[in-house]
Amino acid sequence: MRLRADLLPHGTYSDVVLVIDVLRATTTAVTYLEHGAEALWLTASPDVALGLRAPGRVLAGERGGLPIPGFDLGNSPVQAAQNFTGRVVVMNTSNGTGAAHVAAQTGKHVFLAALTNAHAAARRARALATEEIAVVCAGTDGHVGLEDVYAAGVISEYLLAMGEFTLDDGARLALTLRRSQANPLDALRGSGHGQYLERLGLEADVQYAAGLSTSTVVPVLTPGLETPEGAL
Ligand code: MLT
């Protein structure tokens, strides 16, 4: 079995894909579902999300880490840790939802992963993959995100404990980074985007995102019958 880590979303995928955007889209997505959200719709643009406004739906997302005008919420996992029972959360973010759309174009099984659901995501990927597990880092505005590569290393470490894998250089880099920093919060606080969020006063989100395997929820991208055009 191949284990591959793409430090930015690119190319095509043939089997299982784990999309990572630790700060903060995939952490937030896991949290919404953990707190009762009926479904998540990851839209291709803010306009698609705005066009989907309806009773029972929450529009959530960010640009530059701040809420999108006209949306109900930003992209805070701490804010997502409220009661969303029965609500559909319509999400659009700067990088994470776009990375999910890239992966969904060719991936056979596409899941959202973060540090908070890392072990559950690794287990799910190992159970389903037949040839390759690709861990895809969203990054930030086209730049590699240290926090995402660190999470790819955490997941790679879990997978290596579950079976035999042939690693590409991306996975080797991710593992090296993970093994260089035992404390996930130190890694996140040392990342460019983590420091940016802290400057915005969002350090609680960074701390929340550093919670290692605190959740067993693994969001799967399978457009449902009612998933609208332009959303996953
Ligand atoms: C993203 O999707 O790029 C991130 O989640 C941005 C953020 O929420 O700060």
mmCIF file of C-alpha atoms and ligand atoms in Angstrom:
data_model
loop_
_atom_site.group_PDB
_atom_site.id
_atom_site.type_symbol
_atom_site.label_atom_id
_atom_site.label_comp_id
_atom_site.label_asym_id
_atom_site.label_seq_id
_atom_site.Cartn_x
_atom_site.Cartn_y
_atom_site.Cartn_z
ATOM 1 C CA MET A 1 0.000 0.000 0.000
ATOM 2 C CA ARG A 2 1.262 3.491 -0.936
ATOM 3 C CA LEU A 3 1.130 6.379 1.524
ATOM 4 C CA ARG A 4 1.465 9.798 -0.057
ATOM 5 C CA ALA A 5 1.388 13.277 1.460
ATOM 6 C CA ASP A 6 0.760 16.222 -0.885
ATOM 7 C CA LEU A 7 1.988 19.379 0.850
ATOM 8 C CA LEU A 8 -0.476 21.318 -1.311
ATOM 9 C CA PRO A 9 -3.590 20.032 -3.129
ATOM 10 C CA HIS A 10 -2.661 19.085 -6.674
ATOM 11 C CA GLY A 11 -2.891 16.326 -9.253
ATOM 12 C CA THR A 12 -5.227 13.397 -9.279
ATOM 13 C CA TYR A 13 -6.133 10.775 -6.729
ATOM 14 C CA SER A 14 -7.064 7.174 -7.282
ATOM 15 C CA ASP A 15 -8.202 5.774 -3.982
ATOM 16 C CA VAL A 16 -8.619 7.151 -0.433
ATOM 17 C CA VAL A 17 -7.943 10.853 0.189
ATOM 18 C CA LEU A 18 -7.722 12.599 3.572
ATOM 19 C CA VAL A 19 -8.040 16.379 3.173
ATOM 20 C CA ILE A 20 -6.385 18.363 5.962
ATOM 21 C CA ASP A 21 -6.878 22.019 6.913
ATOM 22 C CA VAL A 22 -6.105 22.064 10.617
ATOM 23 C CA LEU A 23 -6.428 25.853 10.990
ATOM 24 C CA ARG A 24 -9.278 25.722 10.702
ATOM 25 C CA ALA A 25 -11.709 24.335 8.077
ATOM 26 C CA THR A 26 -11.452 20.583 8.685
ATOM 27 C CA THR A 27 -11.206 21.028 12.462
ATOM 28 C CA THR A 28 -14.359 23.145 12.313
ATOM 29 C CA ALA A 29 -16.150 20.702 9.991
ATOM 30 C CA VAL A 30 -15.516 17.813 12.408
ATOM 31 C CA THR A 31 -16.790 19.938 15.276
ATOM 32 C CA TYR A 32 -20.064 20.916 13.567
ATOM 33 C CA LEU A 33 -20.884 17.253 12.915
ATOM 34 C CA GLU A 34 -19.845 16.311 16.436
ATOM 35 C CA HIS A 35 -22.328 18.880 17.721
ATOM 36 C CA GLY A 36 -25.331 17.614 15.840
ATOM 37 C CA ALA A 37 -25.166 19.175 12.381
ATOM 38 C CA GLU A 38 -27.263 17.078 9.999
ATOM 39 C CA ALA A 39 -24.944 17.741 7.037
ATOM 40 C CA LEU A 40 -22.171 19.984 5.783
ATOM 41 C CA TRP A 41 -22.270 21.485 2.301
ATOM 42 C CA LEU A 42 -18.822 22.671 1.196
ATOM 43 C CA THR A 43 -19.466 25.172 -1.557
ATOM 44 C CA ALA A 44 -17.240 26.171 -4.453
ATOM 45 C CA SER A 45 -17.655 29.896 -3.703
ATOM 46 C CA PRO A 46 -19.213 32.299 -1.176
ATOM 47 C CA ASP A 47 -21.905 33.203 -3.746
ATOM 48 C CA VAL A 48 -23.008 29.563 -4.016
ATOM 49 C CA ALA A 49 -23.312 29.526 -0.221
ATOM 50 C CA LEU A 50 -25.295 32.787 -0.144
ATOM 51 C CA GLY A 51 -27.643 31.370 -2.776
ATOM 52 C CA LEU A 52 -28.353 28.414 -0.512
ATOM 53 C CA ARG A 53 -29.656 30.450 2.431
ATOM 54 C CA ALA A 54 -32.855 28.885 3.763
ATOM 55 C CA PRO A 55 -34.468 28.085 7.116
ATOM 56 C CA GLY A 56 -32.502 25.461 9.029
ATOM 57 C CA ARG A 57 -29.263 26.318 7.255
ATOM 58 C CA VAL A 58 -26.242 28.127 8.701
ATOM 59 C CA LEU A 59 -23.771 29.916 6.400
ATOM 60 C CA ALA A 60 -20.239 29.673 7.814
ATOM 61 C CA GLY A 61 -16.864 30.639 6.437
ATOM 62 C CA GLU A 62 -14.045 33.082 6.233
ATOM 63 C CA ARG A 63 -11.692 35.086 4.117
ATOM 64 C CA GLY A 64 -8.431 36.107 5.725
ATOM 65 C CA GLY A 65 -9.606 34.347 8.871
ATOM 66 C CA LEU A 66 -12.565 36.746 9.307
ATOM 67 C CA PRO A 67 -16.277 36.028 8.692
ATOM 68 C CA ILE A 68 -17.537 36.541 5.131
ATOM 69 C CA PRO A 69 -20.015 39.469 4.933
ATOM 70 C CA GLY A 70 -23.547 38.088 4.834
ATOM 71 C CA PHE A 71 -22.597 34.805 6.502
ATOM 72 C CA ASP A 72 -23.956 33.770 9.909
ATOM 73 C CA LEU A 73 -20.627 32.556 11.318
ATOM 74 C CA GLY A 74 -16.909 32.672 10.657
ATOM 75 C CA ASN A 75 -14.759 29.528 10.648
ATOM 76 C CA SER A 76 -14.125 29.018 14.354
ATOM 77 C CA PRO A 77 -14.121 25.480 15.742
ATOM 78 C CA VAL A 78 -14.822 26.974 19.181
ATOM 79 C CA GLN A 79 -17.981 28.606 17.756
ATOM 80 C CA ALA A 80 -18.839 25.291 16.048
ATOM 81 C CA ALA A 81 -18.822 23.555 19.449
ATOM 82 C CA GLN A 82 -22.400 24.659 20.178
ATOM 83 C CA ASN A 83 -25.677 22.854 19.509
ATOM 84 C CA PHE A 84 -26.218 22.519 15.745
ATOM 85 C CA THR A 85 -28.704 19.675 15.983
ATOM 86 C CA GLY A 86 -30.695 19.325 12.778
ATOM 87 C CA ARG A 87 -28.966 22.218 11.007
ATOM 88 C CA VAL A 88 -27.244 22.062 7.633
ATOM 89 C CA VAL A 89 -23.987 24.039 7.709
ATOM 90 C CA VAL A 90 -23.060 25.610 4.372
ATOM 91 C CA MET A 91 -19.312 26.240 4.424
ATOM 92 C CA ASN A 92 -16.900 28.193 2.269
ATOM 93 C CA THR A 93 -13.352 29.019 3.366
ATOM 94 C CA SER A 94 -10.179 30.428 1.847
ATOM 95 C CA ASN A 95 -8.395 27.121 1.359
ATOM 96 C CA GLY A 96 -9.973 24.109 3.049
ATOM 97 C CA THR A 97 -13.193 23.820 1.065
ATOM 98 C CA GLY A 98 -11.269 24.394 -2.169
ATOM 99 C CA ALA A 99 -8.873 21.577 -1.304
ATOM 100 C CA ALA A 100 -11.867 19.314 -0.696
ATOM 101 C CA HIS A 101 -13.226 20.161 -4.152
ATOM 102 C CA VAL A 102 -9.857 19.333 -5.751
ATOM 103 C CA ALA A 103 -9.717 15.966 -3.973
ATOM 104 C CA ALA A 104 -13.334 15.119 -4.782
ATOM 105 C CA GLN A 105 -12.723 15.484 -8.530
ATOM 106 C CA THR A 106 -10.785 12.189 -8.692
ATOM 107 C CA GLY A 107 -10.615 10.624 -5.230
ATOM 108 C CA LYS A 108 -12.676 7.463 -4.754
ATOM 109 C CA HIS A 109 -13.224 7.940 -1.017
ATOM 110 C CA VAL A 110 -12.618 11.471 0.315
ATOM 111 C CA PHE A 111 -12.644 12.326 4.014
ATOM 112 C CA LEU A 112 -11.893 15.437 6.059
ATOM 113 C CA ALA A 113 -9.091 15.059 8.599
ATOM 114 C CA ALA A 114 -7.509 17.202 11.285
ATOM 115 C CA LEU A 115 -5.550 16.644 14.497
ATOM 116 C CA THR A 116 -8.826 16.326 16.426
ATOM 117 C CA ASN A 117 -9.956 13.265 14.432
ATOM 118 C CA ALA A 118 -6.523 12.030 13.288
ATOM 119 C CA HIS A 119 -6.677 8.502 14.684
ATOM 120 C CA ALA A 120 -10.265 7.912 13.529
ATOM 121 C CA ALA A 121 -9.414 9.239 10.064
ATOM 122 C CA ALA A 122 -6.367 6.960 9.838
ATOM 123 C CA ARG A 123 -8.462 3.956 10.875
ATOM 124 C CA ARG A 124 -11.170 4.783 8.309
ATOM 125 C CA ALA A 125 -8.614 5.253 5.525
ATOM 126 C CA ARG A 126 -6.792 2.010 6.370
ATOM 127 C CA ALA A 127 -10.068 0.076 6.349
ATOM 128 C CA LEU A 128 -11.119 1.346 2.908
ATOM 129 C CA ALA A 129 -7.928 1.808 0.872
ATOM 130 C CA THR A 130 -6.868 -0.879 -1.601
ATOM 131 C CA GLU A 131 -3.835 0.761 -3.222
ATOM 132 C CA GLU A 132 -3.088 4.257 -1.944
ATOM 133 C CA ILE A 133 -3.849 6.639 0.887
ATOM 134 C CA ALA A 134 -3.223 10.260 -0.084
ATOM 135 C CA VAL A 135 -3.044 12.821 2.709
ATOM 136 C CA VAL A 136 -3.660 16.221 1.121
ATOM 137 C CA CYS A 137 -2.646 19.426 2.913
ATOM 138 C CA ALA A 138 -4.705 22.520 2.095
ATOM 139 C CA GLY A 139 -2.001 25.044 2.963
ATOM 140 C CA THR A 140 -2.747 28.767 3.038
ATOM 141 C CA ASP A 141 -3.162 30.866 -0.089
ATOM 142 C CA GLY A 142 -0.949 28.568 -2.132
ATOM 143 C CA HIS A 143 1.751 28.296 0.511
ATOM 144 C CA VAL A 144 2.569 25.116 2.423
ATOM 145 C CA GLY A 145 1.052 25.171 5.926
ATOM 146 C CA LEU A 146 3.299 23.731 8.645
ATOM 147 C CA GLU A 147 0.237 22.828 10.732
ATOM 148 C CA ASP A 148 -1.219 20.724 7.917
ATOM 149 C CA VAL A 149 2.070 18.936 7.231
ATOM 150 C CA TYR A 150 2.384 18.242 10.952
ATOM 151 C CA ALA A 151 -1.089 16.673 10.984
ATOM 152 C CA ALA A 152 -0.155 14.637 7.885
ATOM 153 C CA GLY A 153 2.804 13.353 9.923
ATOM 154 C CA VAL A 154 0.562 12.442 12.856
ATOM 155 C CA ILE A 155 -1.784 10.510 10.567
ATOM 156 C CA SER A 156 1.161 8.845 8.792
ATOM 157 C CA GLU A 157 2.518 7.732 12.161
ATOM 158 C CA TYR A 158 -0.858 6.225 13.072
ATOM 159 C CA LEU A 159 -1.049 4.448 9.695
ATOM 160 C CA LEU A 160 2.453 2.972 10.030
ATOM 161 C CA ALA A 161 1.310 1.437 13.313
ATOM 162 C CA MET A 162 -1.603 -0.179 11.433
ATOM 163 C CA GLY A 163 0.270 -1.808 8.546
ATOM 164 C CA GLU A 164 2.955 -1.777 5.861
ATOM 165 C CA PHE A 165 3.233 1.299 3.596
ATOM 166 C CA THR A 166 5.568 2.568 0.896
ATOM 167 C CA LEU A 167 6.056 6.256 1.682
ATOM 168 C CA ASP A 168 6.652 9.038 -0.806
ATOM 169 C CA ASP A 169 8.965 11.936 0.100
ATOM 170 C CA GLY A 170 6.004 14.076 1.194
ATOM 171 C CA ALA A 171 5.016 11.491 3.780
ATOM 172 C CA ARG A 172 8.631 11.186 4.917
ATOM 173 C CA LEU A 173 8.835 14.971 5.361
ATOM 174 C CA ALA A 174 5.568 15.003 7.306
ATOM 175 C CA LEU A 175 6.775 12.225 9.607
ATOM 176 C CA THR A 176 10.067 13.996 10.224
ATOM 177 C CA LEU A 177 8.205 17.156 11.201
ATOM 178 C CA ARG A 178 5.862 15.246 13.521
ATOM 179 C CA ARG A 179 8.782 13.475 15.188
ATOM 180 C CA SER A 180 10.577 16.780 15.727
ATOM 181 C CA GLN A 181 7.748 18.242 17.854
ATOM 182 C CA ALA A 182 5.957 16.074 20.408
ATOM 183 C CA ASN A 183 3.457 18.790 21.397
ATOM 184 C CA PRO A 184 0.892 19.594 18.668
ATOM 185 C CA LEU A 185 0.121 22.984 20.204
ATOM 186 C CA ASP A 186 3.773 24.017 19.899
ATOM 187 C CA ALA A 187 3.686 23.022 16.233
ATOM 188 C CA LEU A 188 0.486 24.978 15.575
ATOM 189 C CA ARG A 189 1.680 28.051 17.462
ATOM 190 C CA GLY A 190 4.896 27.938 15.463
ATOM 191 C CA SER A 191 3.048 27.930 12.138
ATOM 192 C CA GLY A 192 2.549 31.066 10.079
ATOM 193 C CA HIS A 193 -1.223 30.745 10.019
ATOM 194 C CA GLY A 194 -1.347 29.874 13.711
ATOM 195 C CA GLN A 195 0.530 33.063 14.532
ATOM 196 C CA TYR A 196 -1.728 35.029 12.189
ATOM 197 C CA LEU A 197 -4.828 33.701 13.953
ATOM 198 C CA GLU A 198 -3.343 34.546 17.333
ATOM 199 C CA ARG A 199 -2.733 38.107 16.135
ATOM 200 C CA LEU A 200 -6.452 38.206 15.290
ATOM 201 C CA GLY A 201 -7.204 37.169 18.879
ATOM 202 C CA LEU A 202 -8.216 33.632 17.837
ATOM 203 C CA GLU A 203 -5.774 31.724 20.041
ATOM 204 C CA ALA A 204 -8.660 29.668 21.455
ATOM 205 C CA ASP A 205 -9.167 28.220 17.952
ATOM 206 C CA VAL A 206 -5.487 27.294 17.722
ATOM 207 C CA GLN A 207 -5.639 25.565 21.102
ATOM 208 C CA TYR A 208 -8.837 23.744 20.131
ATOM 209 C CA ALA A 209 -7.330 22.570 16.824
ATOM 210 C CA ALA A 210 -4.340 21.091 18.680
ATOM 211 C CA GLY A 211 -6.532 18.562 20.537
ATOM 212 C CA LEU A 212 -5.033 15.246 19.414
ATOM 213 C CA SER A 213 -7.605 12.584 18.431
ATOM 214 C CA THR A 214 -10.290 14.022 20.684
ATOM 215 C CA SER A 215 -13.017 13.113 18.180
ATOM 216 C CA THR A 216 -14.059 9.961 16.346
ATOM 217 C CA VAL A 217 -16.106 11.858 13.752
ATOM 218 C CA VAL A 218 -14.741 11.514 10.194
ATOM 219 C CA PRO A 219 -16.651 13.656 7.658
ATOM 220 C CA VAL A 220 -17.003 11.862 4.330
ATOM 221 C CA LEU A 221 -17.555 13.755 1.070
ATOM 222 C CA THR A 222 -20.385 11.912 -0.590
ATOM 223 C CA PRO A 223 -22.723 14.360 -2.313
ATOM 224 C CA GLY A 224 -26.127 13.357 -0.944
ATOM 225 C CA LEU A 225 -29.364 13.346 -2.907
ATOM 226 C CA GLU A 226 -30.119 16.860 -1.744
ATOM 227 C CA THR A 227 -26.564 18.239 -2.045
ATOM 228 C CA PRO A 228 -27.015 21.223 -4.353
ATOM 229 C CA GLU A 229 -25.037 22.061 -7.477
ATOM 230 C CA GLY A 230 -21.677 23.604 -6.606
ATOM 231 C CA ALA A 231 -21.471 21.962 -3.182
ATOM 232 C CA LEU A 232 -19.974 18.771 -1.805
HETATM 233 C C1 MLT B 1 -8.865 27.908 5.356
HETATM 234 O O1 MLT B 1 -9.807 27.266 4.902
HETATM 235 O O2 MLT B 1 -7.965 28.413 4.712
HETATM 236 C C2 MLT B 1 -8.740 28.137 6.797
HETATM 237 O O3 MLT B 1 -9.663 27.426 7.456
HETATM 238 C C3 MLT B 1 -8.666 29.607 7.098
HETATM 239 C C4 MLT B 1 -9.115 29.977 8.473
HETATM 240 O O4 MLT B 1 -10.168 29.531 8.899
HETATM 241 O O5 MLT B 1 -8.395 30.735 9.138
#
